[in-house]
Structure formats: C-alpha cells, structure tokens
Short mmCIF file of C-alpha atoms in Angstrom, two decimals:
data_model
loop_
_atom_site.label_atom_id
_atom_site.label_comp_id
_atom_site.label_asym_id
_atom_site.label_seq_id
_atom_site.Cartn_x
_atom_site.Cartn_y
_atom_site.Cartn_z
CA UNK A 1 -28.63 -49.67 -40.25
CA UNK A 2 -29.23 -47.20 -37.20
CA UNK A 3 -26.54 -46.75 -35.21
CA UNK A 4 -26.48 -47.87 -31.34
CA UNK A 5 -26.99 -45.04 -28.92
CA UNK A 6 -23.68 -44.00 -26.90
CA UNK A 7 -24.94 -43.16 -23.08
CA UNK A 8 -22.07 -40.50 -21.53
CA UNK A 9 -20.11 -41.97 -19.22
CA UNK A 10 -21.26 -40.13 -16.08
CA UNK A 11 -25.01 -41.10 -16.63
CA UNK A 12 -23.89 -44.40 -16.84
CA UNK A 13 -21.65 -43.98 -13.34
CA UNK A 14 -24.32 -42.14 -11.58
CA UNK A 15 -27.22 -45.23 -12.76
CA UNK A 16 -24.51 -47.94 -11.44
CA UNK A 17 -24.10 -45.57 -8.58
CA UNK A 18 -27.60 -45.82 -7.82
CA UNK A 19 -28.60 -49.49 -8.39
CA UNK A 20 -25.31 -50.51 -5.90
CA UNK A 21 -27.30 -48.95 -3.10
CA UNK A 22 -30.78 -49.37 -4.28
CA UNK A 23 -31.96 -46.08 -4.69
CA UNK A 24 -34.86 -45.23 -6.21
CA UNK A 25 -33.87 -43.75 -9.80
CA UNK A 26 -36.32 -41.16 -11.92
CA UNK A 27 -35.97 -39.29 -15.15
CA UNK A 28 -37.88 -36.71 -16.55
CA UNK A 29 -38.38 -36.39 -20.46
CA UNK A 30 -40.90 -34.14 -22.53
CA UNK A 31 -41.01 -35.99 -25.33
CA UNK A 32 -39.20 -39.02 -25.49
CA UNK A 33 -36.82 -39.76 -28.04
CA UNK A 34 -33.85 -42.22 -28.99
CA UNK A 35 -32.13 -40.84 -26.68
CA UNK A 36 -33.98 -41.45 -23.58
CA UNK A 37 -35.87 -44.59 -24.70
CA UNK A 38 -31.47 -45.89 -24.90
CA UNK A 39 -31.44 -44.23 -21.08
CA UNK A 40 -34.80 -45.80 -19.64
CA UNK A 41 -34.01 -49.52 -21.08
CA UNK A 42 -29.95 -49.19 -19.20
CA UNK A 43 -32.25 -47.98 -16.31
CA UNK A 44 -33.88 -51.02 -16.00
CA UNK A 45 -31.54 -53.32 -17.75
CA UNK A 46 -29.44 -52.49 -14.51
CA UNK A 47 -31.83 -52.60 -12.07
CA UNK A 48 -33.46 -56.24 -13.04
CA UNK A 49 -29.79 -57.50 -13.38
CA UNK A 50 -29.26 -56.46 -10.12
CA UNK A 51 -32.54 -58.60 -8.99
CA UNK A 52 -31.77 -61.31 -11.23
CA UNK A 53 -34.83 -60.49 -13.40
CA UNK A 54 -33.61 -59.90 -16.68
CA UNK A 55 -36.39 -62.27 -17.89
CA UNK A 56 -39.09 -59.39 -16.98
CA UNK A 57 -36.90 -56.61 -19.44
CA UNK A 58 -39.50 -57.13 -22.00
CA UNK A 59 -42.81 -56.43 -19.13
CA UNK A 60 -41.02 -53.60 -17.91
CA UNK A 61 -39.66 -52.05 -20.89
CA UNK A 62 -42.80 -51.99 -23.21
CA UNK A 63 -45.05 -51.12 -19.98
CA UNK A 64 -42.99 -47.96 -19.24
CA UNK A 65 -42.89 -46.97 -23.02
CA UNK A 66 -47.01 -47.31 -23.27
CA UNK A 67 -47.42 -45.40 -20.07
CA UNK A 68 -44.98 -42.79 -21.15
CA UNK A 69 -47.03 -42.35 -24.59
CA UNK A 70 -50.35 -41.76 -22.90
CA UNK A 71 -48.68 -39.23 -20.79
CA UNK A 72 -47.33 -37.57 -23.51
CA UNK A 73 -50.49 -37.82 -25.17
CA UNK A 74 -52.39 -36.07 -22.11
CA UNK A 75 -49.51 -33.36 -21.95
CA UNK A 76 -49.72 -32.34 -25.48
CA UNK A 77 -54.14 -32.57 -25.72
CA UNK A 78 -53.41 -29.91 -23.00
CA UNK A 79 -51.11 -27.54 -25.38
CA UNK A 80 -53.49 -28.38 -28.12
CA UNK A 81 -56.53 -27.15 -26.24
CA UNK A 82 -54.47 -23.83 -25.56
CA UNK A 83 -53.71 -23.03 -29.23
CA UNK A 84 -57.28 -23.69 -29.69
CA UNK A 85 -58.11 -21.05 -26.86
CA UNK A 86 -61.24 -24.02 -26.06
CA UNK A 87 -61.62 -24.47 -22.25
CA UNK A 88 -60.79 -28.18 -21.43
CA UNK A 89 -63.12 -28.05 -18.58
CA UNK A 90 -66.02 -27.61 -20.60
CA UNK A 91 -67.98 -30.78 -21.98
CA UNK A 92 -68.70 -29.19 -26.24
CA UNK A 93 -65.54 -27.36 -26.08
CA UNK A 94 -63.84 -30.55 -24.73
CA UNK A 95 -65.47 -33.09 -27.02
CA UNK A 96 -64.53 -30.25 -30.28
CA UNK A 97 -61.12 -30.49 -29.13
CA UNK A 98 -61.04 -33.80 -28.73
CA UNK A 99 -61.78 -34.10 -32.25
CA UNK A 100 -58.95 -32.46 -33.26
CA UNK A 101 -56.50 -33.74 -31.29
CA UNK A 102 -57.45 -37.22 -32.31
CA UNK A 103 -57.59 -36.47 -36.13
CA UNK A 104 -54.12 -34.34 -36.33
CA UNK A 105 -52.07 -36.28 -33.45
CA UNK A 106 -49.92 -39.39 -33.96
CA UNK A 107 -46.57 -40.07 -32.20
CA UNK A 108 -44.64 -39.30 -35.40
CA UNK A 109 -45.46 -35.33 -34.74
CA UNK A 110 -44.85 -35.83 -30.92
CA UNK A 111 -41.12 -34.07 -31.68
CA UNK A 112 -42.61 -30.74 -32.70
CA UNK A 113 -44.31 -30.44 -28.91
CA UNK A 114 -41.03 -30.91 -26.91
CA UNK A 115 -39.93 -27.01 -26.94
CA UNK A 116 -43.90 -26.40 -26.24
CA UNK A 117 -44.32 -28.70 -23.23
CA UNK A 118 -40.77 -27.63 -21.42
CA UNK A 119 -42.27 -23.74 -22.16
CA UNK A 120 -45.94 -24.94 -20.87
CA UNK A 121 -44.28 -26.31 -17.99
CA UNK A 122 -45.67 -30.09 -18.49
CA UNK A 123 -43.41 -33.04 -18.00
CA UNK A 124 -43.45 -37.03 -17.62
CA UNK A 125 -41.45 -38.24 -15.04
CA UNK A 126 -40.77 -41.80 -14.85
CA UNK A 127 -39.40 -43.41 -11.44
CA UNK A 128 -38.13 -46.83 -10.13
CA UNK A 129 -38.37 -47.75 -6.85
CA UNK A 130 -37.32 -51.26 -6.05
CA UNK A 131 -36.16 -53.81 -3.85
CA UNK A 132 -35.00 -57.47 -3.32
CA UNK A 133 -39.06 -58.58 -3.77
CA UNK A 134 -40.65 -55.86 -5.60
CA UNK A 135 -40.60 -53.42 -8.46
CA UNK A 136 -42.33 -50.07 -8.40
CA UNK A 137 -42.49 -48.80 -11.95
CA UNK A 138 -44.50 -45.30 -11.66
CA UNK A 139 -44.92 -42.64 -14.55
CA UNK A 140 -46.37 -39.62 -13.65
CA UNK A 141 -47.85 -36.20 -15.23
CA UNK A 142 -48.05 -32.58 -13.17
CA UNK A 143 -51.63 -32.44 -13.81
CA UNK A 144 -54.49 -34.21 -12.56
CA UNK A 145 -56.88 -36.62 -14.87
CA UNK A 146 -60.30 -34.14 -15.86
CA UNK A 147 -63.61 -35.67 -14.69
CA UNK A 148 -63.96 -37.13 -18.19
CA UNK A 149 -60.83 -38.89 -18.96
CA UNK A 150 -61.28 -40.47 -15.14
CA UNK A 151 -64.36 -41.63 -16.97
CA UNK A 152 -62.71 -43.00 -20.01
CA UNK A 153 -59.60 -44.68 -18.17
CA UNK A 154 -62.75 -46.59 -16.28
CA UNK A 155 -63.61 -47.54 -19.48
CA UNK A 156 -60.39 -48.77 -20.69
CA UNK A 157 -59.40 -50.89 -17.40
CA UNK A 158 -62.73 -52.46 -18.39
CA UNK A 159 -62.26 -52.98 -21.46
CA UNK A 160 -58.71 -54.65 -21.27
CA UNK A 161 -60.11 -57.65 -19.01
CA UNK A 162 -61.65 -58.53 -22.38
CA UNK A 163 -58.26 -59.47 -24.32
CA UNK A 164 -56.02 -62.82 -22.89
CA UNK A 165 -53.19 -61.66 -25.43
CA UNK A 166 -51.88 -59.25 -27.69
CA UNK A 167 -53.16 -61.00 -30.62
CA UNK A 168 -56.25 -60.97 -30.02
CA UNK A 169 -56.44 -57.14 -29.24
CA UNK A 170 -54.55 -56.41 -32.55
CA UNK A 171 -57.26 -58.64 -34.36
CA UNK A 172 -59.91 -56.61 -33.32
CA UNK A 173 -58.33 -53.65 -33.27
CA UNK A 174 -56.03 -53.55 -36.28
CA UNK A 175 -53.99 -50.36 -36.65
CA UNK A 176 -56.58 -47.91 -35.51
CA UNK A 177 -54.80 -48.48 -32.23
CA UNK A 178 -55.16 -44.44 -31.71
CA UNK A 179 -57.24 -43.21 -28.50
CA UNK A 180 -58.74 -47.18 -28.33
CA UNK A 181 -56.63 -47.37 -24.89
CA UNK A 182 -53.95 -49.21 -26.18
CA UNK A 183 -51.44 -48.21 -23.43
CA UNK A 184 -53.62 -49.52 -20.27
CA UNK A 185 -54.54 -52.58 -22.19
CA UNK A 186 -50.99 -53.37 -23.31
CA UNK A 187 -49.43 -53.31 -19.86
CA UNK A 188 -52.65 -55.53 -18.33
CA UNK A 189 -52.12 -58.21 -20.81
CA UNK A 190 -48.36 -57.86 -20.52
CA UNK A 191 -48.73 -58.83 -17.02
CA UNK A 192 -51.23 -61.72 -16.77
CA UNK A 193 -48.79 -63.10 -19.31
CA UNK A 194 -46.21 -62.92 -16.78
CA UNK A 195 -47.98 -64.46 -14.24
CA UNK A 196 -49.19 -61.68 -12.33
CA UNK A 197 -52.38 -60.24 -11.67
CA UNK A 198 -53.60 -57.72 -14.23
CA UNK A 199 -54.48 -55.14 -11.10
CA UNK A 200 -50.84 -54.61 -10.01
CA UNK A 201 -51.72 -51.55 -12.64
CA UNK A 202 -53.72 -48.20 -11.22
CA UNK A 203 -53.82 -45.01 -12.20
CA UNK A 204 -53.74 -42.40 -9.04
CA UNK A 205 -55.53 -38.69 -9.94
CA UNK A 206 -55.08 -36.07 -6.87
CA UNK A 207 -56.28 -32.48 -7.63
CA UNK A 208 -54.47 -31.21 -4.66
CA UNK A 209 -50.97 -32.42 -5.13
CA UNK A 210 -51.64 -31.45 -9.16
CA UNK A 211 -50.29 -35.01 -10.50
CA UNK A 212 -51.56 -37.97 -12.26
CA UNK A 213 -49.46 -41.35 -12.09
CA UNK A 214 -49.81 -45.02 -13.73
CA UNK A 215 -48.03 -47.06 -11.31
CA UNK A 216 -47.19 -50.87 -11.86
CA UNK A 217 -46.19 -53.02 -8.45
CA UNK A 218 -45.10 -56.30 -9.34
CA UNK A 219 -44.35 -58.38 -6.23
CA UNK A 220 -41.56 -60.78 -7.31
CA UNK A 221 -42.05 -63.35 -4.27
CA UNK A 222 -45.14 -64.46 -5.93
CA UNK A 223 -45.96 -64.73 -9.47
CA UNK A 224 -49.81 -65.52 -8.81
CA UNK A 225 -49.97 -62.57 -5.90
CA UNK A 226 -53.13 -60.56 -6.22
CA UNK A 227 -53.53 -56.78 -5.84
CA UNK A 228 -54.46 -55.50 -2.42
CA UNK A 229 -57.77 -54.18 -4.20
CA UNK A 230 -59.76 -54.44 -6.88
CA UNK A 231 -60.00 -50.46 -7.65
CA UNK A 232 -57.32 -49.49 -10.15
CA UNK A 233 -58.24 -46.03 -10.51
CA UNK A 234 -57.55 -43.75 -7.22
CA UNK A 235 -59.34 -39.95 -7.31
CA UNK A 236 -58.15 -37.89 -4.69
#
C-alpha cells in the first residue's frame, strides 16, 4: 500500500496564502515525481474549492499531468539530441534522432533526466491563473516548438477531433499510446466531455521570447462557450 504524500507545512500556508487573494500560483518541476504530482493536485484541489468547482478536479488534474508529460518529453528529445551530438535543426539528423528517442524513451526512465535537464537549463513550469469565471491552466517549456513538431502538433489537434471519448481512442490505439499525441488528444476529449469546446486548448510557440506553452481557458459562466478562434496553434 503506498503511503500518502506529506506536503510541509509552509507550502501548504503559502498555497492557502495565495488562493485567499487569488493570485496566480506556478511551480516549476524537471521531472515530475510523487512529490510534485501530491503538490500540483493541492494546487488545484484549493483553487477549484475556492470556485466551487471541485467537480472539474478530474479535467484539470489529468489535463495538467498530459501537458506536463509532453513537455517533459520535448525537454529530454532535446538532451537526447545533445548526447547524440545530431543537430535538431536538421531534417535526417532530426528524423535519426527521432528514432531513437522514440525507441529508448518511456516515462518510466524520465527520473534518470532530472539532474540532466536542471544542468541543461530546461524546465516545465506550470501556472494557474484564475478567477470567479475562468480558469487559466498554462504549462510552459523555455524553448520554442522546431518547424517540424509545429507541423506534427497540427497534426495531432487534427487528429483528436476524430475521437468523442477516451474509449474509443484507446480502441484504436491500444497501448502504443507513445508519440501517437496522446497528451493533446486527452485534454480535447476531456473537455468536450465537460461541456466545453475542445478549442479552449492552444499551443503558443514564440522564437523571440524562447518559450513554448499549452494553455487551457475554460470559461466557467458558460459550459457551451466557444473559443474566440478556431486556430489552436499560435507561431510567433
């Protein structure tokens, strides 16, 4: 039986701290453990209390957790690419990588790339911003998307508008889950079945501020609300 996770005190205080004045709230984590999966779900355990929308815990939760595995993912395909000495920029060195990184990579050896991505510099930062009608959930990289995995996230936000439900993904799918966009199709379906529109999920790229970030905006005036836009994918 694993044992519950014990959050200090003062974390606890300065989250409480926090929601009582609605501040927005971020953490960063290389790769994320028990630890700060235990810190992410009080996060947002006390923010939804605070909007009386506990029932969205579940949306929320396992949206953040998908988003914050692709970023991981992207992070450590960087480090990858480095030991390799291949140049990510270029199309046969990327697409040799690639097939490493997809044949050698599952979340189980995510661990062993913590100490490499605090010394590499690359992070995930995961904020909530939030207010009496809305919910900003944003997870965000210090590196911008490369030309070709703009290209594939395309793909994906495509490709998820074929799937009502979960089941039907996993049906198709199975458990060769890895690289088939999982994340991005996840949170889409995890949203319609909450009522809300499947493109209150983007993905913003900007080369000049150096940052990717999924960001999920759920308006909680109006279940049925559309997105602003049809685009989910901003390059800047």
């Amino acid at each position: 039986m694993s044992q519950e996770i014990q959050l200090t005190p003062q974390f606890c205080a300065s989250v409480d701290h926090a929601v009582e004045f609605g501040k927005k709230i971020s953490m960063i984590t290389y790769v994320m453990g028990d630890i700060g999966e235990a810190k992410l779900k009080y996060i947002l355990t006390r923010i939804l209390g605070s909007l009386g929308c506990e029932d969205l815990m579940e949306l929320f939760y396992t949206a953040a957790k998908e988003l914050i595995v692709n970023s991981t993912k992207a992070a450590i395909k960087r480090i990858i690419f480095e030991e390799l000495k291949l140049n990510i920029q270029n199309l046969k060195d990327y697409e040799e990588g690639m097939k490493f990184f997809k044949s050698s990579l599952n979340e189980r050896k995510f661990p062993s790339y913590k100490k490499k991505m605090k010394e590499s510099g690359l992070f995930v930062k995961i904020t909530c911003i939030y207010k009496k009608d809305k919910i900003d959930l944003e997870v965000r990289n210090n590196f911008p998307l490369l030309p070709v995995e703009a290209e594939r996230v395309k793909e994906k936000f495509i490709n998820a508008k074929k799937y009502d439900n979960l089941f039907e993904f996993f049906m198709e799918h199975g458990d060769s889950t890895e690289g088939a966009g999982m994340g991005i199709t996840m949170v889409e379906i995890l949203l319609s079945q909450s009522g809300f529109d499947r493109r209150l999920l983007s993905i913003y790229s900007s080369e000049r501020k150096k940052e990717t970030v999924a960001r999920v905006e759920v308006n909680l005036s109006g279940l049925s609300k559309s997105a602003e836009t049809h685009e989910q994918l901003f390059i800047e």
